[in-house]
Coordinates of N, CA, C and O in Angstrom, one line a residue:
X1 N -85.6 97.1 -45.0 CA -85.2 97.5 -43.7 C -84.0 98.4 -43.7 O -83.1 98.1 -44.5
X2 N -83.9 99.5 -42.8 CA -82.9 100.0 -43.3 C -82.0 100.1 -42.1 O -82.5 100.1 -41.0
X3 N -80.2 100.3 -42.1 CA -79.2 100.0 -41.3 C -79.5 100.5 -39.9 O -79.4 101.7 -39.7
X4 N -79.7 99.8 -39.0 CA -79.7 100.2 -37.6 C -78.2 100.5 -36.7 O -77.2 99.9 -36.8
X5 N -78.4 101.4 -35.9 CA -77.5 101.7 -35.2 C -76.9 101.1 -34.2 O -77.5 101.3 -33.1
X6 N -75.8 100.3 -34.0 CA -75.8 99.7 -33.1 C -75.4 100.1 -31.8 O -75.0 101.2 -31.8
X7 N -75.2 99.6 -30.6 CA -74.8 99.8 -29.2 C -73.5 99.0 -29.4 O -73.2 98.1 -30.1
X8 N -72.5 99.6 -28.4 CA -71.2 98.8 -28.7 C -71.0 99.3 -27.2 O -71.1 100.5 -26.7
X9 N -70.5 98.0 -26.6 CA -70.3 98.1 -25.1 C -68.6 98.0 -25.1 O -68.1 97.0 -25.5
X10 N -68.1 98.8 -24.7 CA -66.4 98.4 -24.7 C -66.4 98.3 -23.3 O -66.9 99.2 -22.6
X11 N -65.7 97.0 -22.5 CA -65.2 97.2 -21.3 C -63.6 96.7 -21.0 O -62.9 95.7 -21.5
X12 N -63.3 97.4 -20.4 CA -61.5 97.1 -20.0 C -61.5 96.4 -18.6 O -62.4 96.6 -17.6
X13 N -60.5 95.7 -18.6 CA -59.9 95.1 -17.4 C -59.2 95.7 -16.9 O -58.4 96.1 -17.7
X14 N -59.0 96.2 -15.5 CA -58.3 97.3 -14.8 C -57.5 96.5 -13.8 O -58.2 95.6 -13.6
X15 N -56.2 96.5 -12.9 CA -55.9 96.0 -12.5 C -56.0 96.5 -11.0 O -56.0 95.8 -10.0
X16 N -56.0 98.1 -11.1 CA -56.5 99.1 -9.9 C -58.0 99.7 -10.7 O -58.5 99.7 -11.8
X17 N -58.3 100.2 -9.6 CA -59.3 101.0 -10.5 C -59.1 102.8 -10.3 O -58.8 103.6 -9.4
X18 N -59.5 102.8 -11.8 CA -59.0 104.4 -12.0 C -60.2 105.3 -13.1 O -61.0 104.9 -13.9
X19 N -59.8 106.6 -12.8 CA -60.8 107.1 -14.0 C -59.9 107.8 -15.1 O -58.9 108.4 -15.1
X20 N -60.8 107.4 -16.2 CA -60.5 107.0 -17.0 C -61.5 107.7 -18.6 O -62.7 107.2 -18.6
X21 N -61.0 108.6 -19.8 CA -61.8 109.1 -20.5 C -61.7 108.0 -21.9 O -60.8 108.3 -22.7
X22 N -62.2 107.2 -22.2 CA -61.9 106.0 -23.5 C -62.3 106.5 -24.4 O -63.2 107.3 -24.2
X23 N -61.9 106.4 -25.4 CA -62.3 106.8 -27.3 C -62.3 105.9 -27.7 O -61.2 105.2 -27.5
X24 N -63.3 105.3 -28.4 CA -64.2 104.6 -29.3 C -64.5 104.9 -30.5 O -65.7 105.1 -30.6
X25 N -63.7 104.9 -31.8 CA -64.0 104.8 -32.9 C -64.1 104.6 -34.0 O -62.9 104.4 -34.2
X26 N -64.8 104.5 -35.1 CA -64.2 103.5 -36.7 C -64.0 105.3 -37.6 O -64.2 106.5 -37.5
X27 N -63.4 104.1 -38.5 CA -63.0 105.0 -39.8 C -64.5 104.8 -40.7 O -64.7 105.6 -41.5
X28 N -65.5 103.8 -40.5 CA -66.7 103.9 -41.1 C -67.8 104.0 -40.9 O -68.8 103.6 -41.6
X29 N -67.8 104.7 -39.9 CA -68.9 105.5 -39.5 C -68.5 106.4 -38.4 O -67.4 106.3 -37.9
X30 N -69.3 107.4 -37.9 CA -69.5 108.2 -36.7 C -70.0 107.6 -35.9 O -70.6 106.6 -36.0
X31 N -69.7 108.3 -34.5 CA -71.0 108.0 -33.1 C -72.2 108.5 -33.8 O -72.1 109.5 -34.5
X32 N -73.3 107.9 -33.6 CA -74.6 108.1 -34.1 C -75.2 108.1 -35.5 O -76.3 108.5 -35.9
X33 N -74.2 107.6 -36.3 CA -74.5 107.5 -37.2 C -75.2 106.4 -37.5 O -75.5 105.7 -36.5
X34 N -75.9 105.5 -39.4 CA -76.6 105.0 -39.4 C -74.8 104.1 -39.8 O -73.9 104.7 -40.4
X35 N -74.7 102.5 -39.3 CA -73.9 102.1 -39.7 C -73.8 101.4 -41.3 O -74.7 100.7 -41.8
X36 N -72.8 101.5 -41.8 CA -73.3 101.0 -43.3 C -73.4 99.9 -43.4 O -73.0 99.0 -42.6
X37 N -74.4 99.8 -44.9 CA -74.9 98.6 -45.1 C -73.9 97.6 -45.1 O -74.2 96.5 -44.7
X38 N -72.3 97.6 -45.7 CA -71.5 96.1 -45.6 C -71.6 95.6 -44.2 O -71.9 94.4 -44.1
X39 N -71.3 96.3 -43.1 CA -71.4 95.8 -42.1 C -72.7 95.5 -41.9 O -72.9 96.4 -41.0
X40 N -73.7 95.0 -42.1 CA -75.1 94.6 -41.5 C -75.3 93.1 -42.2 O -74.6 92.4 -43.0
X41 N -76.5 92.9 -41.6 CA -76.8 91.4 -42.3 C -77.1 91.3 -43.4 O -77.3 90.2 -43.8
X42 N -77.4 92.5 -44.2 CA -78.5 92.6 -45.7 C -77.1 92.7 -46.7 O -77.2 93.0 -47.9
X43 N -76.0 92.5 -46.1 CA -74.6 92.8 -46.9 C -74.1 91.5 -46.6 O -74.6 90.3 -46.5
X44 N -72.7 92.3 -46.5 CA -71.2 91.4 -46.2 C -71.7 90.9 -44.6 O -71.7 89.7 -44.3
X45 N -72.1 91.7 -44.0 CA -71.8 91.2 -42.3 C -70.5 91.5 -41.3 O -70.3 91.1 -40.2
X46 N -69.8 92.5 -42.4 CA -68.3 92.1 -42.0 C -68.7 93.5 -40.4 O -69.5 94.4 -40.0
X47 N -67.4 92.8 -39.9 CA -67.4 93.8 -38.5 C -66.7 95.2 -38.7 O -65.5 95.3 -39.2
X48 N -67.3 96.2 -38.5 CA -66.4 97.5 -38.8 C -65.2 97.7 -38.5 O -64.8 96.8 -37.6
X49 N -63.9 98.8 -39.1 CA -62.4 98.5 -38.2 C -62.9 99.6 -36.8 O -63.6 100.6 -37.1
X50 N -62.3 99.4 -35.4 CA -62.4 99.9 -35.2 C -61.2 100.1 -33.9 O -60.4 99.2 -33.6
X51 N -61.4 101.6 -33.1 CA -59.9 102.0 -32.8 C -60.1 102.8 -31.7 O -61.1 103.5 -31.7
X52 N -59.2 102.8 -30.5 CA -59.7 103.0 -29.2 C -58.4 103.5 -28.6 O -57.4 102.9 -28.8
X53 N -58.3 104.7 -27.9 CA -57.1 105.6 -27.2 C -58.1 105.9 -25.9 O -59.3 105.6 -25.7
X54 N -56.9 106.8 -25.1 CA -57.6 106.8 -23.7 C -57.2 105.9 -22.8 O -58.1 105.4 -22.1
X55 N -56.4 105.7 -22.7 CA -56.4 103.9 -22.2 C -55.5 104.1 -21.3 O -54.4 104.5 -21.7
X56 N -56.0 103.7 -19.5 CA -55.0 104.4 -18.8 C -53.6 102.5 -18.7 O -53.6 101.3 -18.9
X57 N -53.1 103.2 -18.4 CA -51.9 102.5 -18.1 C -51.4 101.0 -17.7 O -50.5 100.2 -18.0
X58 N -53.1 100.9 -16.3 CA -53.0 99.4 -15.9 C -54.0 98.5 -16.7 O -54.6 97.6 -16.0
X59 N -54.1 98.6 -17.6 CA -55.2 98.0 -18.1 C -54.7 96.0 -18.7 O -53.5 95.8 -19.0
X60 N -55.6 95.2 -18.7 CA -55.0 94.2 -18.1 C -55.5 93.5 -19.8 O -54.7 92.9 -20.5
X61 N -56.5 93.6 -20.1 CA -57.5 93.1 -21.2 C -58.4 94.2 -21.6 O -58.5 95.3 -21.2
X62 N -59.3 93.6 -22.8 CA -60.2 94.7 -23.5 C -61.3 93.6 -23.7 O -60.8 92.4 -23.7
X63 N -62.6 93.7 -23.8 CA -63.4 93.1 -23.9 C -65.0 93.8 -24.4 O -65.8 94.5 -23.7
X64 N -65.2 93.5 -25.8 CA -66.3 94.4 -27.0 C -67.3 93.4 -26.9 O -67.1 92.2 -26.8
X65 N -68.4 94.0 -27.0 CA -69.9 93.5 -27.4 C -70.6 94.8 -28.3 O -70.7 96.0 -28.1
X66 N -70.9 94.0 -29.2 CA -71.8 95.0 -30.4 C -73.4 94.5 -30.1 O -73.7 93.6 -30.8
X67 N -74.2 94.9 -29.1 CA -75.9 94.8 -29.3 C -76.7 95.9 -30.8 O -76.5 96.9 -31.4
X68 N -77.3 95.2 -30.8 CA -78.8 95.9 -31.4 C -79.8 96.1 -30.6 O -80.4 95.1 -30.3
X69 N -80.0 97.1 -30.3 CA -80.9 97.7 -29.4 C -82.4 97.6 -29.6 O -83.3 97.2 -28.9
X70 N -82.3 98.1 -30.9 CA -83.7 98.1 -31.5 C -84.0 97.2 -32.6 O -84.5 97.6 -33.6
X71 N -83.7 95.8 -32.4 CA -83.7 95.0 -33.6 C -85.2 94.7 -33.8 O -85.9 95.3 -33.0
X72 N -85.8 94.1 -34.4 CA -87.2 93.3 -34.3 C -87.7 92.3 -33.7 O -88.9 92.0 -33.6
X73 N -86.8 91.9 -33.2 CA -87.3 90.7 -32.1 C -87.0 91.2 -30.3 O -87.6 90.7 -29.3
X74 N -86.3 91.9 -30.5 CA -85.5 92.9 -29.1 C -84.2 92.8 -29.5 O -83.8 92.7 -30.6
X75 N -83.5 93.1 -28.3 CA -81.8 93.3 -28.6 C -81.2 92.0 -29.2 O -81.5 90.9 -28.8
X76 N -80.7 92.2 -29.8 CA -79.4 91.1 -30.5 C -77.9 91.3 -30.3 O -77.3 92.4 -30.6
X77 N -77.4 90.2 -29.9 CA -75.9 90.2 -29.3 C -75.8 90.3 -31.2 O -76.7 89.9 -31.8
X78 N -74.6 91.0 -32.0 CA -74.2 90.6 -33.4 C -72.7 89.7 -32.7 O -72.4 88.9 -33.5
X79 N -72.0 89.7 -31.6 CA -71.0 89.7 -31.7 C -70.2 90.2 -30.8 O -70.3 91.4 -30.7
X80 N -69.1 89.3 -29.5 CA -68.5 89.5 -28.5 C -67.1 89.0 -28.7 O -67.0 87.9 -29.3
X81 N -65.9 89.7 -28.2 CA -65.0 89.8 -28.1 C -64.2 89.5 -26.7 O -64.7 90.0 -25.7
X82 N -63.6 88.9 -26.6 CA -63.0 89.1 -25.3 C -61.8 88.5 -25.1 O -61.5 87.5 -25.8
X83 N -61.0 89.1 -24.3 CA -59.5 88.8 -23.8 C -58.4 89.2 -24.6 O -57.3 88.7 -24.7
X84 N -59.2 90.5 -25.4 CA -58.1 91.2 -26.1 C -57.0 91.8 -25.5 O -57.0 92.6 -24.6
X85 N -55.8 91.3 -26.0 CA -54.8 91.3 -25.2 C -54.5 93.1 -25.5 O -54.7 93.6 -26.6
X86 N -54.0 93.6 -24.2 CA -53.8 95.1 -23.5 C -53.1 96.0 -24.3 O -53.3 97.2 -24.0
X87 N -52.0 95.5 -25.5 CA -51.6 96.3 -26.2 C -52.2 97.0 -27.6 O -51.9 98.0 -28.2
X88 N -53.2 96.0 -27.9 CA -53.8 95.9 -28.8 C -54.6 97.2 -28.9 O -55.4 97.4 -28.0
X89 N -54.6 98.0 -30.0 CA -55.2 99.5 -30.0 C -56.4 99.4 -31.2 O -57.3 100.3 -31.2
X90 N -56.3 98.4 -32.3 CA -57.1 98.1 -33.2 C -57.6 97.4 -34.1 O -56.7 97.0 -34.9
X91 N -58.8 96.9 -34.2 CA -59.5 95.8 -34.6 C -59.9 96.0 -36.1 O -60.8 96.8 -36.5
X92 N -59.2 95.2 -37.0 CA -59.1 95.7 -38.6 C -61.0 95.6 -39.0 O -61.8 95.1 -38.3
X93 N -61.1 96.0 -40.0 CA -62.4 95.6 -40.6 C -62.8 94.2 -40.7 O -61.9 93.8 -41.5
X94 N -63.5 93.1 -40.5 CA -63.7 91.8 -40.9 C -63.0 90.9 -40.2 O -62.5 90.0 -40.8
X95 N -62.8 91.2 -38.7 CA -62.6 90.3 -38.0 C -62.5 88.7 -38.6 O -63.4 88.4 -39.4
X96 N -62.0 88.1 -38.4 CA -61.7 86.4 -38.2 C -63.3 86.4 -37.0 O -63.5 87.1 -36.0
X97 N -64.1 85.5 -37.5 CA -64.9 85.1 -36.9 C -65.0 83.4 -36.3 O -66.0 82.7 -36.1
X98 N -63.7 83.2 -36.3 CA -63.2 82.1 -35.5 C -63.1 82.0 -34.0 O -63.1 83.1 -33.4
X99 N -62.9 80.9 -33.4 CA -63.1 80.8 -32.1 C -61.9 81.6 -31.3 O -62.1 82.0 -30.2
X100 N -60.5 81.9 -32.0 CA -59.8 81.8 -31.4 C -59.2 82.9 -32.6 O -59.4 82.7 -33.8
X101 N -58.5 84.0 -32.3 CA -57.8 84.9 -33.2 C -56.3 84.6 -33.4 O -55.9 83.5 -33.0
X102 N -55.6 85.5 -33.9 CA -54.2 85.0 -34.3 C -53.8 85.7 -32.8 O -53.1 85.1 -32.1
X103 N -54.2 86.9 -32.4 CA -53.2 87.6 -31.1 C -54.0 87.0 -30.1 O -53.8 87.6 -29.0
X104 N -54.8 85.8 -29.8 CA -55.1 85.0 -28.3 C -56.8 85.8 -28.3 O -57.7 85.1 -27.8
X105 N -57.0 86.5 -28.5 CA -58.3 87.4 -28.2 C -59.3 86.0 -28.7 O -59.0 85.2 -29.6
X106 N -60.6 86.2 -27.8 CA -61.4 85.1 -28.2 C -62.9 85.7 -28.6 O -63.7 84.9 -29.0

Protein backbone atom coordinates (compact mmCIF):
# COMPACT_ATOMS: atom_id res chain seq x y z
CA UNK A 1 0.00 0.00 0.00
CA UNK A 2 1.48 3.01 -0.73
CA UNK A 3 1.55 6.53 1.56
CA UNK A 4 -1.70 8.36 1.33
CA UNK A 5 -2.19 11.92 1.46
CA UNK A 6 -3.77 13.15 4.18
CA UNK A 7 -6.44 15.99 4.89
CA UNK A 8 -5.48 18.19 7.83
CA UNK A 9 -8.20 20.40 9.10
CA UNK A 10 -6.60 23.44 11.12
CA UNK A 11 -9.21 25.47 13.02
CA UNK A 12 -8.53 28.52 15.25
CA UNK A 13 -10.54 30.01 17.95
CA UNK A 14 -11.31 33.63 17.30
CA UNK A 15 -12.43 35.81 19.85
CA UNK A 16 -14.05 38.41 17.09
CA UNK A 17 -14.38 37.22 13.86
CA UNK A 18 -12.02 38.27 11.18
CA UNK A 19 -10.44 37.34 7.84
CA UNK A 20 -7.84 35.86 7.89
CA UNK A 21 -4.97 34.17 5.23
CA UNK A 22 -3.38 30.91 7.60
CA UNK A 23 -0.17 29.00 6.46
CA UNK A 24 -0.01 25.47 7.11
CA UNK A 25 3.11 23.72 6.75
CA UNK A 26 5.85 20.82 7.52
CA UNK A 27 9.45 20.65 6.83
CA UNK A 28 8.49 16.96 5.58
CA UNK A 29 6.46 17.20 3.03
CA UNK A 30 4.66 19.73 0.65
CA UNK A 31 0.86 20.53 0.12
CA UNK A 32 -0.02 17.70 -2.07
CA UNK A 33 2.47 15.71 -1.71
CA UNK A 34 2.58 11.88 -0.91
CA UNK A 35 3.40 12.03 2.93
CA UNK A 36 6.35 9.94 3.96
CA UNK A 37 6.42 6.64 4.95
CA UNK A 38 7.78 7.39 8.87
CA UNK A 39 4.81 9.20 9.45
CA UNK A 40 2.22 6.49 8.25
CA UNK A 41 1.18 3.27 9.92
CA UNK A 42 3.53 0.88 7.74
CA UNK A 43 6.49 2.92 9.77
CA UNK A 44 7.08 4.86 12.86
CA UNK A 45 3.57 6.49 12.90
CA UNK A 46 5.23 9.42 14.17
CA UNK A 47 3.16 12.80 13.48
CA UNK A 48 4.89 15.24 11.07
CA UNK A 49 6.55 18.70 12.56
CA UNK A 50 4.46 21.06 11.60
CA UNK A 51 4.25 25.15 11.45
CA UNK A 52 1.61 27.69 10.96
CA UNK A 53 1.89 31.84 10.40
CA UNK A 54 -0.97 34.08 9.37
CA UNK A 55 -2.41 34.16 12.53
CA UNK A 56 -4.49 37.23 13.08
CA UNK A 57 -4.08 38.71 16.45
CA UNK A 58 -7.23 37.65 18.50
CA UNK A 59 -6.85 34.23 18.25
CA UNK A 60 -7.84 32.43 21.47
CA UNK A 61 -6.74 28.59 20.79
CA UNK A 62 -5.73 26.25 17.79
CA UNK A 63 -7.29 23.09 17.18
CA UNK A 64 -5.73 20.15 14.33
CA UNK A 65 -7.42 17.09 12.93
CA UNK A 66 -5.41 14.93 10.48
CA UNK A 67 -8.35 12.68 8.38
CA UNK A 68 -7.62 10.14 5.72
CA UNK A 69 -9.80 10.81 3.13
CA UNK A 70 -9.23 7.99 1.10
CA UNK A 71 -8.35 5.21 3.51
CA UNK A 72 -9.90 1.63 2.79
CA UNK A 73 -12.49 1.53 5.01
CA UNK A 74 -13.52 5.42 4.49
CA UNK A 75 -12.13 8.43 6.21
CA UNK A 76 -9.94 7.82 9.31
CA UNK A 77 -9.53 10.35 12.17
CA UNK A 78 -5.22 9.46 12.53
CA UNK A 79 -5.33 12.08 15.20
CA UNK A 80 -6.91 15.41 17.03
CA UNK A 81 -5.45 18.07 18.82
CA UNK A 82 -7.11 20.57 20.67
CA UNK A 83 -6.75 23.60 22.97
CA UNK A 84 -3.45 24.49 21.67
CA UNK A 85 -2.63 27.24 23.55
CA UNK A 86 -2.50 30.73 21.16
CA UNK A 87 1.08 31.35 21.27
CA UNK A 88 2.20 28.29 20.16
CA UNK A 89 3.44 28.52 16.33
CA UNK A 90 4.83 24.77 16.20
CA UNK A 91 4.26 21.24 16.61
CA UNK A 92 7.79 19.28 16.73
CA UNK A 93 7.81 15.95 14.83
CA UNK A 94 6.38 12.94 17.11
CA UNK A 95 4.09 14.48 19.15
CA UNK A 96 3.56 13.06 22.88
CA UNK A 97 0.64 11.02 22.16
CA UNK A 98 -0.53 11.33 25.63
CA UNK A 99 -3.71 12.67 26.96
CA UNK A 100 -2.46 15.75 28.13
CA UNK A 101 0.90 17.67 26.59
CA UNK A 102 3.50 19.43 28.51
CA UNK A 103 1.99 23.19 27.14
CA UNK A 104 -1.90 22.17 28.40
CA UNK A 105 -2.90 21.31 24.53
CA UNK A 106 -4.97 17.99 24.68
Amino acid sequence: MGNLIAFIIFFIVLSNTSVFALNLTSSAFRNGEYIPNKYTCTSFGYSPPLEWSGVPSDVESFALIVDDLDAPGGVWVHWIIYNIPKDTRILPENISQTIKLANSAS
